[in-house]
mmCIF file of C-alpha atoms in Angstrom:
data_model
loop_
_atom_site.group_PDB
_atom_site.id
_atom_site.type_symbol
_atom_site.label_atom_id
_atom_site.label_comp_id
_atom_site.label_asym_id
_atom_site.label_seq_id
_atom_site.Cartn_x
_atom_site.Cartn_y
_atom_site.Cartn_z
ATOM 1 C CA UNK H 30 98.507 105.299 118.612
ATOM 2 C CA UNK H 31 99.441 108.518 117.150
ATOM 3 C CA UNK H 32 97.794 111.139 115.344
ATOM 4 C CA UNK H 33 98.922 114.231 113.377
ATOM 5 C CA UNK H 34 96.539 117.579 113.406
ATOM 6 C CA UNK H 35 97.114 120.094 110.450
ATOM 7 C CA UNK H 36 94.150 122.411 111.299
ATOM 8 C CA UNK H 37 95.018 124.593 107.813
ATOM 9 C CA UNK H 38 93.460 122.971 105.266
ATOM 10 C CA UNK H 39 93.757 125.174 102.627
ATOM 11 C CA UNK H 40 96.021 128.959 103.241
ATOM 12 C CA UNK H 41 95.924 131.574 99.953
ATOM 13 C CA UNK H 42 99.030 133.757 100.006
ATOM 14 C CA UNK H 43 100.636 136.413 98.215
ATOM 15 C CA UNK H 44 103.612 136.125 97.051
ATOM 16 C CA UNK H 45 106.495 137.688 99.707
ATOM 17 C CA UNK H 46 104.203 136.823 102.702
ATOM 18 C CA UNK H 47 105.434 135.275 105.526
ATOM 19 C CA UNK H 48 103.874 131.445 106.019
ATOM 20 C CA UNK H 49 103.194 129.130 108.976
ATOM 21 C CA UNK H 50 101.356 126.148 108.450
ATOM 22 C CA UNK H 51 100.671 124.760 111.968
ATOM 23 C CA UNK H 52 101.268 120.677 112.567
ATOM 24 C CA UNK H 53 100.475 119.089 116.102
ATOM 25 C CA UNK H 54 100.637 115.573 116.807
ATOM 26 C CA UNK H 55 99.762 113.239 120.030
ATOM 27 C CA UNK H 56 102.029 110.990 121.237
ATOM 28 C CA UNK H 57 103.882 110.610 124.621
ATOM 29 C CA UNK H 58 107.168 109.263 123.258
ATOM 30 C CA UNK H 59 109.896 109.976 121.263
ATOM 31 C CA UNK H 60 108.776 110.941 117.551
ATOM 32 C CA UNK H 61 110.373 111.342 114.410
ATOM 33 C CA UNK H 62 109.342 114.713 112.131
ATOM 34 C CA UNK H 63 108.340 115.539 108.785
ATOM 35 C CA UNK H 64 107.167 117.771 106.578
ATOM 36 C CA UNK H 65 106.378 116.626 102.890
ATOM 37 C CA UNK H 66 104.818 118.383 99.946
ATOM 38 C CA UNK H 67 103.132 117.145 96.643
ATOM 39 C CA UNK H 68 103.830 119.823 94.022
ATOM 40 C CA UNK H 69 100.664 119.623 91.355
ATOM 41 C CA UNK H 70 101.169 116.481 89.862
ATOM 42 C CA UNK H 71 103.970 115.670 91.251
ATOM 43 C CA UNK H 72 105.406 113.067 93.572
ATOM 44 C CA UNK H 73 105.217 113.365 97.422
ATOM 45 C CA UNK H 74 108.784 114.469 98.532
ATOM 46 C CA UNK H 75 111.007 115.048 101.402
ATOM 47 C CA UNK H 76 110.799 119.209 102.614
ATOM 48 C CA UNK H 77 112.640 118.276 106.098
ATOM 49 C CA UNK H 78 112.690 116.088 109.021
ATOM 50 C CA UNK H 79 113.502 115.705 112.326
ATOM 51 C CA UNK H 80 114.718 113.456 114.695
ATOM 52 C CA UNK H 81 116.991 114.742 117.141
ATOM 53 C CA UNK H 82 119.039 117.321 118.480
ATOM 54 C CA UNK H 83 118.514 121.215 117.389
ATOM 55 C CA UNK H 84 114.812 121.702 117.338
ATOM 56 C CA UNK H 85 114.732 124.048 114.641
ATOM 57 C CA UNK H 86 114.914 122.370 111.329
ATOM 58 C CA UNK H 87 116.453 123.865 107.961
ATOM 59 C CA UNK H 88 114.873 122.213 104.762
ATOM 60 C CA UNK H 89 115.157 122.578 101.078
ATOM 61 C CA UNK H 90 113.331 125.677 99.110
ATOM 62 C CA UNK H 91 113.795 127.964 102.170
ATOM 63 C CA UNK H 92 111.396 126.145 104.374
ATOM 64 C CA UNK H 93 111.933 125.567 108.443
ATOM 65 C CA UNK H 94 110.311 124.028 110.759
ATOM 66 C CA UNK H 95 110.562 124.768 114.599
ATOM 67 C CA UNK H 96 109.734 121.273 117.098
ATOM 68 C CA UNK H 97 108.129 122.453 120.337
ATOM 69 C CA UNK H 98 108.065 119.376 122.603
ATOM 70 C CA UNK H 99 106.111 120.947 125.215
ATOM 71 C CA UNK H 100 103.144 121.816 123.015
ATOM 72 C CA UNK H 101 103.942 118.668 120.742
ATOM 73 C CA UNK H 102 104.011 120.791 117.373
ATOM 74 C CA UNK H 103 106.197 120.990 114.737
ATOM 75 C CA UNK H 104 105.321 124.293 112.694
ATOM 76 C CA UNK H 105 106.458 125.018 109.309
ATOM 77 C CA UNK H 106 107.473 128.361 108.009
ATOM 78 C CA UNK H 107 109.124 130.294 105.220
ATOM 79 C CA UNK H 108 109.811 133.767 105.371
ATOM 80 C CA UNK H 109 109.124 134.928 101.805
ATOM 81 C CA UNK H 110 106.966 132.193 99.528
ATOM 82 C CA UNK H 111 106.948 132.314 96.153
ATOM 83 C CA UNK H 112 104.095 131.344 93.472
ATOM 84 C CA UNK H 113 106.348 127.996 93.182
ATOM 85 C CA UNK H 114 105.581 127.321 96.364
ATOM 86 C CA UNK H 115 102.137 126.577 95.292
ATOM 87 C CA UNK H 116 101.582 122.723 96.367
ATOM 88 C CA UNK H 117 99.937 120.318 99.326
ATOM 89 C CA UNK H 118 102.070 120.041 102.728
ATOM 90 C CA UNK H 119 101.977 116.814 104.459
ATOM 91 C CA UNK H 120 103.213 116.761 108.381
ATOM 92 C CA UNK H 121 103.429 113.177 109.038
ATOM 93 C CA UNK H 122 105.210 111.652 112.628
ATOM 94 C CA UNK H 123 106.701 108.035 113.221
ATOM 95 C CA UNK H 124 107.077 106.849 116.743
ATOM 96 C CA UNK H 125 111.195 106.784 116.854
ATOM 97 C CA UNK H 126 112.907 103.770 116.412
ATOM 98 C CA UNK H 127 109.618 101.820 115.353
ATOM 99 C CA UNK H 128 108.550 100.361 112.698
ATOM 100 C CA UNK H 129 107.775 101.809 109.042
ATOM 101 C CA UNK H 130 103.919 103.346 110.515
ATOM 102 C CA UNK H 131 104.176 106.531 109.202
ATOM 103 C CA UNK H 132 101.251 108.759 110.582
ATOM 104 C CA UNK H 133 99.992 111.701 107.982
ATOM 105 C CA UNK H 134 97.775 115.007 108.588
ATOM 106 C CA UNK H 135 95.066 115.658 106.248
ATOM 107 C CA UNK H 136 97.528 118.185 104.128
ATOM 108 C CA UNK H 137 97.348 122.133 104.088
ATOM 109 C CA UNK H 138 96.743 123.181 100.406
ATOM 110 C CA UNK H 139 99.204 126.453 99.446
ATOM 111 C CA UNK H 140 98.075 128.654 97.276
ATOM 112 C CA UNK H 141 100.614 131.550 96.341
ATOM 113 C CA UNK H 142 98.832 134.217 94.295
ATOM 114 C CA UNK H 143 101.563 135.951 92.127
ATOM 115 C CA UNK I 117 119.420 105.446 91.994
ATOM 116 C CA UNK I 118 116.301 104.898 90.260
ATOM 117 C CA UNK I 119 113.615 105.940 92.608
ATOM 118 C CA UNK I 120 110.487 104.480 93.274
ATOM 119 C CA UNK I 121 108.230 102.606 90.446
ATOM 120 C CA UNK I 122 104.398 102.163 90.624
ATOM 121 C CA UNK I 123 102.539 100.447 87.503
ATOM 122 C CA UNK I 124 99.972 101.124 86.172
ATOM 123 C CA UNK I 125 100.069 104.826 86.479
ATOM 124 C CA UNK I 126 96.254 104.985 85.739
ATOM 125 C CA UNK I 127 93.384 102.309 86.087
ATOM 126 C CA UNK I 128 89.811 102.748 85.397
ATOM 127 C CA UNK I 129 87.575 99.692 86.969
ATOM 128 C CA UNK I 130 84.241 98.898 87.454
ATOM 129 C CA UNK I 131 82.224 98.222 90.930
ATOM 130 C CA UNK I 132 82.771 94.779 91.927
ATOM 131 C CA UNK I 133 86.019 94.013 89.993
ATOM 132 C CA UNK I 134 89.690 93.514 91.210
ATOM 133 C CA UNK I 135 92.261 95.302 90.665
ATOM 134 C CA UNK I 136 95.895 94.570 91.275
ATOM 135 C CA UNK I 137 98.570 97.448 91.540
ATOM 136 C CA UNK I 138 102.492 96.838 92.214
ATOM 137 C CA UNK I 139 105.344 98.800 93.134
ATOM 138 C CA UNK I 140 109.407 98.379 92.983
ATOM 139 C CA UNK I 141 111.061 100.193 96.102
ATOM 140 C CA UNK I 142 114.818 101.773 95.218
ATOM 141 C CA UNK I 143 117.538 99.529 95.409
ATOM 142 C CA UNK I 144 118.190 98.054 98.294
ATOM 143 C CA UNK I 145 115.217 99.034 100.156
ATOM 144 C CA UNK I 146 113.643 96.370 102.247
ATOM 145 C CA UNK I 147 110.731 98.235 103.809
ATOM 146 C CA UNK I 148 107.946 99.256 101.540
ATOM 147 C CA UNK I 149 104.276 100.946 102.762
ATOM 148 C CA UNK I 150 100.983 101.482 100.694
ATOM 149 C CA UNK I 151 99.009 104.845 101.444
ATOM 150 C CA UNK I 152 95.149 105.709 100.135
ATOM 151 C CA UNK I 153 95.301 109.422 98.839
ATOM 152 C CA UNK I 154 91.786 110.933 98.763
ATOM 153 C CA UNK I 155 90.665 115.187 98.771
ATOM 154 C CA UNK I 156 89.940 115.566 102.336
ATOM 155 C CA UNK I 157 91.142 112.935 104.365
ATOM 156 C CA UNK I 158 94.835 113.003 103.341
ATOM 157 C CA UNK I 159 97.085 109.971 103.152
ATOM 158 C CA UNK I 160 95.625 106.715 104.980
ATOM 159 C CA UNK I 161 98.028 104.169 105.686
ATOM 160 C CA UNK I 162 97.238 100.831 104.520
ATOM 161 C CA UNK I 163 100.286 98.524 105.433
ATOM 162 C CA UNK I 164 103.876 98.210 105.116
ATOM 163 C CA UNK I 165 106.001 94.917 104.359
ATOM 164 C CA UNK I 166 109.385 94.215 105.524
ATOM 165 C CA UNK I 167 111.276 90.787 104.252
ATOM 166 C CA UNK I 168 108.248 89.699 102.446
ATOM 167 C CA UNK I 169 106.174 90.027 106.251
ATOM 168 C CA UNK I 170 103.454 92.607 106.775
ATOM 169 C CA UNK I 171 104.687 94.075 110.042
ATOM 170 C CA UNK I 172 101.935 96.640 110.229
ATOM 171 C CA UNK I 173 98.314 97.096 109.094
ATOM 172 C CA UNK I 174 96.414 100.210 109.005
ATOM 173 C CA UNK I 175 92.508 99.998 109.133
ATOM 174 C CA UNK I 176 91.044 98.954 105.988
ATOM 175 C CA UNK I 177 88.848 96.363 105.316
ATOM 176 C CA UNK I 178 89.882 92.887 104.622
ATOM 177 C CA UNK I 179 89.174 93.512 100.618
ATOM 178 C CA UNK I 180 92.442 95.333 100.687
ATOM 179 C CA UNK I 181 95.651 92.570 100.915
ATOM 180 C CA UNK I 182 98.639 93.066 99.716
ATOM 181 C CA UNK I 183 101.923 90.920 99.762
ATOM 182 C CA UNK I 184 106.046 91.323 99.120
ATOM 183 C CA UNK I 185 108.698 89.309 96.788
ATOM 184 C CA UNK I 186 111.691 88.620 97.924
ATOM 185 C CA UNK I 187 113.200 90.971 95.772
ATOM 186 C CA UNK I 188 111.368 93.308 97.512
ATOM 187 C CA UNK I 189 108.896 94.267 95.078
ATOM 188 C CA UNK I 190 105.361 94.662 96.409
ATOM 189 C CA UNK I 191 101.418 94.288 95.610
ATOM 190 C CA UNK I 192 98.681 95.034 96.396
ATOM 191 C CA UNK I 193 95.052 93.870 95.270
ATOM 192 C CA UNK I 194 91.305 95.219 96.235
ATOM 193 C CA UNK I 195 88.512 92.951 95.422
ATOM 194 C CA UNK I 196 85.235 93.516 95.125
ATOM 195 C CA UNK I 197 85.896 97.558 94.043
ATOM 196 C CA UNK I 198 83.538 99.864 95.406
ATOM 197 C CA UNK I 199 82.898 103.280 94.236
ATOM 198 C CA UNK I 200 84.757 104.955 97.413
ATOM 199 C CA UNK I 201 87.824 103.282 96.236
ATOM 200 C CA UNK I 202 89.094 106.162 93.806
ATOM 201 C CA UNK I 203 91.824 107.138 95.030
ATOM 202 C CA UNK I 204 95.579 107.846 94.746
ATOM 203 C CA UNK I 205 97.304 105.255 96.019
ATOM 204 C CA UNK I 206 101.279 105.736 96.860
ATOM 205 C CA UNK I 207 104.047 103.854 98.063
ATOM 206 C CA UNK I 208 106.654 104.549 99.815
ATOM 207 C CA UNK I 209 110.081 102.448 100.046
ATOM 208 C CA UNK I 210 112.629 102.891 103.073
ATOM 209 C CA UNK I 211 115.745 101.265 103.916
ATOM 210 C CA UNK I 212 115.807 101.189 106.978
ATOM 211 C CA UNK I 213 119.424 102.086 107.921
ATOM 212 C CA UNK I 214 118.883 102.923 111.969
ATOM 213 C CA UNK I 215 121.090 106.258 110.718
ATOM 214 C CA UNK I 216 118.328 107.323 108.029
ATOM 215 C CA UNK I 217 115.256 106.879 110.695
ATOM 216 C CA UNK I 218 112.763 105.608 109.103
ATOM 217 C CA UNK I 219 112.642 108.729 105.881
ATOM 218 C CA UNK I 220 110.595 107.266 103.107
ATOM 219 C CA UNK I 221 110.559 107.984 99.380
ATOM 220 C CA UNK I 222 107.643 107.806 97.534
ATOM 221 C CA UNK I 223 106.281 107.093 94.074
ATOM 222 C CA UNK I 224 104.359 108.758 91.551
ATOM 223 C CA UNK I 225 100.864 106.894 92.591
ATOM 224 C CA UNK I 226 98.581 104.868 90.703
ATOM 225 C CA UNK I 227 95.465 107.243 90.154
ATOM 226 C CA UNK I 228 92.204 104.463 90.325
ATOM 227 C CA UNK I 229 89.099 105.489 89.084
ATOM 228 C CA UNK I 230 86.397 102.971 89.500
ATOM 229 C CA UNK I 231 82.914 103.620 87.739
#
């Protein structure tokens, strides 16, 4: 079975600072990608996903993410965040072409201080 | 498209009581999945119904069931609450369209307190 690792649990920023939240996962096959993120009291939505072709991924809100088979991790980053950036980030991995099992991390909590 | 719909948005129970909550995917989604939502542990999945069939289980004890209409609206029900039930618990819809891969859109929640 799979599992997703987000070993950030909770990262304080200023704003402008650069930001990598680190997501690992274990599974020997071909996976599906995503990052999600729960704004405060807000709905979990979409950031990006990926399933095939160029690994580095452009999502909404200035965010990327960067799949690295070989060390089975799909990082997300933004160069610059912003104190609206302040929300929980999901990683989450789907074994491709299964079924609807959708695998979450624990979450990394963002805090942007203005 | 309206998105997803959970009701009730809040519940407050007491231990030992049932509790039922219920969710309509988007249009034309087929595929809907329940998650648990606690501080700490993240989102816990709990199952997922296609075509009124639970095609995958996550591992929860047998108090948690759920079930899906054929119109694709889904429930779920916990019996015998315990006090570790509070939770958030979200679902997701996703129509599966091969081209769309399995992305799922989520509702608000239904936040349950039990006392």
């Amino acid at each position: 079975a799979q599992s997703v690792s987000q070993h950030n649990h909770h990262v304080i920023l200023s704003e402008a600072a650069s930001l990598e939240l680190g997501c690992n996962y274990s599974y020997g096959g071909t996976v599906n990608l995503f990052w999600y993120v729960q704004y405060p009291g807000q709905h979990l939505q979409l950031l990006l996903k990926y399933f095939s072709g160029d690994p580095l991924v452009k999502g909404i809100k200035g965010f990327e993410a960067e799949f690295i088979k070989s060390k089975f991790s799909f990082n997300l980053r933004k160069p610059s965040v912003q104190w609206s950036d302040t929300a929980e980030y999901f990683c989450a991995v789907t074994i491709s072409g299964g079924y609807q099992k959708v695998t979450f991390g624990t979450g990394t909590k963002l805090q942007v201080i203005p | 498209k309206a998105g997803v719909t959970q009701t009730p948005r809040y519940l407050i129970k007491t231990r030992g009581q049932q509790v039922t909550l219920s969710c309509s995917p988007i249009s034309g989604h087929r595929s809907v999945s329940w998650y648990q939502q606690t501080p700490g542990q993240g989102l816990q999945f709990l199952f997922e119904y296609f075509s009124e069939t639970q095609r995958n289980k996550g591992n929860f004890p047998g108090r948690f069931s759920g079930r899906q209409f054929s119109n694709s609206r889904s429930e779920m029900n916990v019996s015998t609450l315990e006090l570790g039930d509070s939770a958030l618990y979200l679902c997701a819809s996703s129509s599966m369209n091969p081209t769309l891969n399995n992305e799922q859109f989520f509702g608000p929640g239904t936040r349950l307190t039990v006392l």
